[in-house]
Amino acid sequence: MSISLLRSLYAGVNLFATGIRLAPLRMLGLSPGSGMRVGKRVRWPLMNLRQITLGDGVSLGSGGWFYIPLPNRTARIIIGNGTAIGDDFAISANNKISIGENCLIGFRVSILDFDHITGRDVHPVSSGVTKGEPIVIGDDCFIGCGTVILRGVTLGKNCIVGANSVVTKSIEDHSVIAGAPAKLIRKL
């Protein structure tokens, strides 16, 4: 068998498996775009599926996790057309997370728009979470493996975030950042 035939067969199997994985989620309100690929073991907020928008050609790796607090009916997660997200991602919204088109997001990336309430004599398990601040990731961004993006951050278009960075502040278009906390390395 030729390599191209094997690749076509593999792509067909993936599309079929994605259709099977998404069928029950569609019944619960999820409206995925066409041509999506979804890996195994992605966890979804079953009662808040209507608050997630997935564009055409989105690819989600295995073992990922979407979270929207159950009583929250206004939080949104939006992923643009052609964006690919690696395995073991965590996208957690209590306000709004918007990821642009044609972004490449590496393995084990966490995007969290809220914090846990902490302080003296506060029990972290039962303390709850903050209201959250929106996160916006522009089109054509590359986010390296192990990155954490925290509340209130806006990444401009065509930005690169180095692996294992912790992004706490917004950056302009065409920037390269890295570190913990992430700092500007250079402009493209």
Tab-separated table of N, CA, C and O in Angstrom, residues 155-159 171-175 187-188:
chain	number	residue	atom	x	y	z
A	155	LEU	N	-3.546	38.131	23.665
A	155	LEU	CA	-2.393	37.897	22.794
A	155	LEU	C	-2.770	38.428	21.425
A	155	LEU	O	-3.782	38.022	20.857
A	156	GLY	N	-1.955	39.307	20.875
A	156	GLY	CA	-2.232	39.863	19.559
A	156	GLY	C	-2.113	38.815	18.467
A	156	GLY	O	-1.783	37.654	18.714
A	157	LYS	N	-2.334	39.244	17.237
A	157	LYS	CA	-2.232	38.336	16.092
A	157	LYS	C	-0.783	37.934	15.870
A	157	LYS	O	0.142	38.707	16.122
A	158	ASN	N	-0.611	36.699	15.377
A	158	ASN	CA	0.693	36.198	14.957
A	158	ASN	C	1.744	36.284	16.066
A	158	ASN	O	2.860	36.725	15.854
A	159	CYS	N	1.367	35.845	17.263
A	159	CYS	CA	2.294	35.833	18.398
A	159	CYS	C	2.836	34.428	18.621
A	159	CYS	O	2.183	33.441	18.294
A	171	ILE	N	-0.008	41.061	25.309
A	171	ILE	CA	1.088	41.413	24.402
A	171	ILE	C	0.522	41.856	23.061
A	171	ILE	O	-0.586	41.490	22.681
A	172	GLU	N	1.329	42.641	22.341
A	172	GLU	CA	0.919	43.200	21.056
A	172	GLU	C	1.072	42.169	19.935
A	172	GLU	O	1.742	41.147	20.103
A	173	ASP	N	0.505	42.506	18.766
A	173	ASP	CA	0.645	41.676	17.577
A	173	ASP	C	2.121	41.421	17.273
A	173	ASP	O	2.973	42.263	17.559
A	174	HIS	N	2.396	40.284	16.646
A	174	HIS	CA	3.724	39.950	16.109
A	174	HIS	C	4.819	39.962	17.178
A	174	HIS	O	5.922	40.441	16.940
A	175	SER	N	4.517	39.424	18.355
A	175	SER	CA	5.489	39.385	19.452
A	175	SER	C	5.907	37.956	19.757
A	175	SER	O	5.133	37.013	19.576
A	187	LYS	N	10.206	41.301	18.605
A	187	LYS	CA	9.067	41.526	17.709
A	187	LYS	C	9.376	40.829	16.372
A	187	LYS	O	10.528	40.785	15.955
A	188	LEU	N	8.350	40.282	15.753
A	188	LEU	CA	8.525	39.626	14.441
A	188	LEU	C	8.487	40.649	13.336
A	188	LEU	O	7.852	41.658	13.406
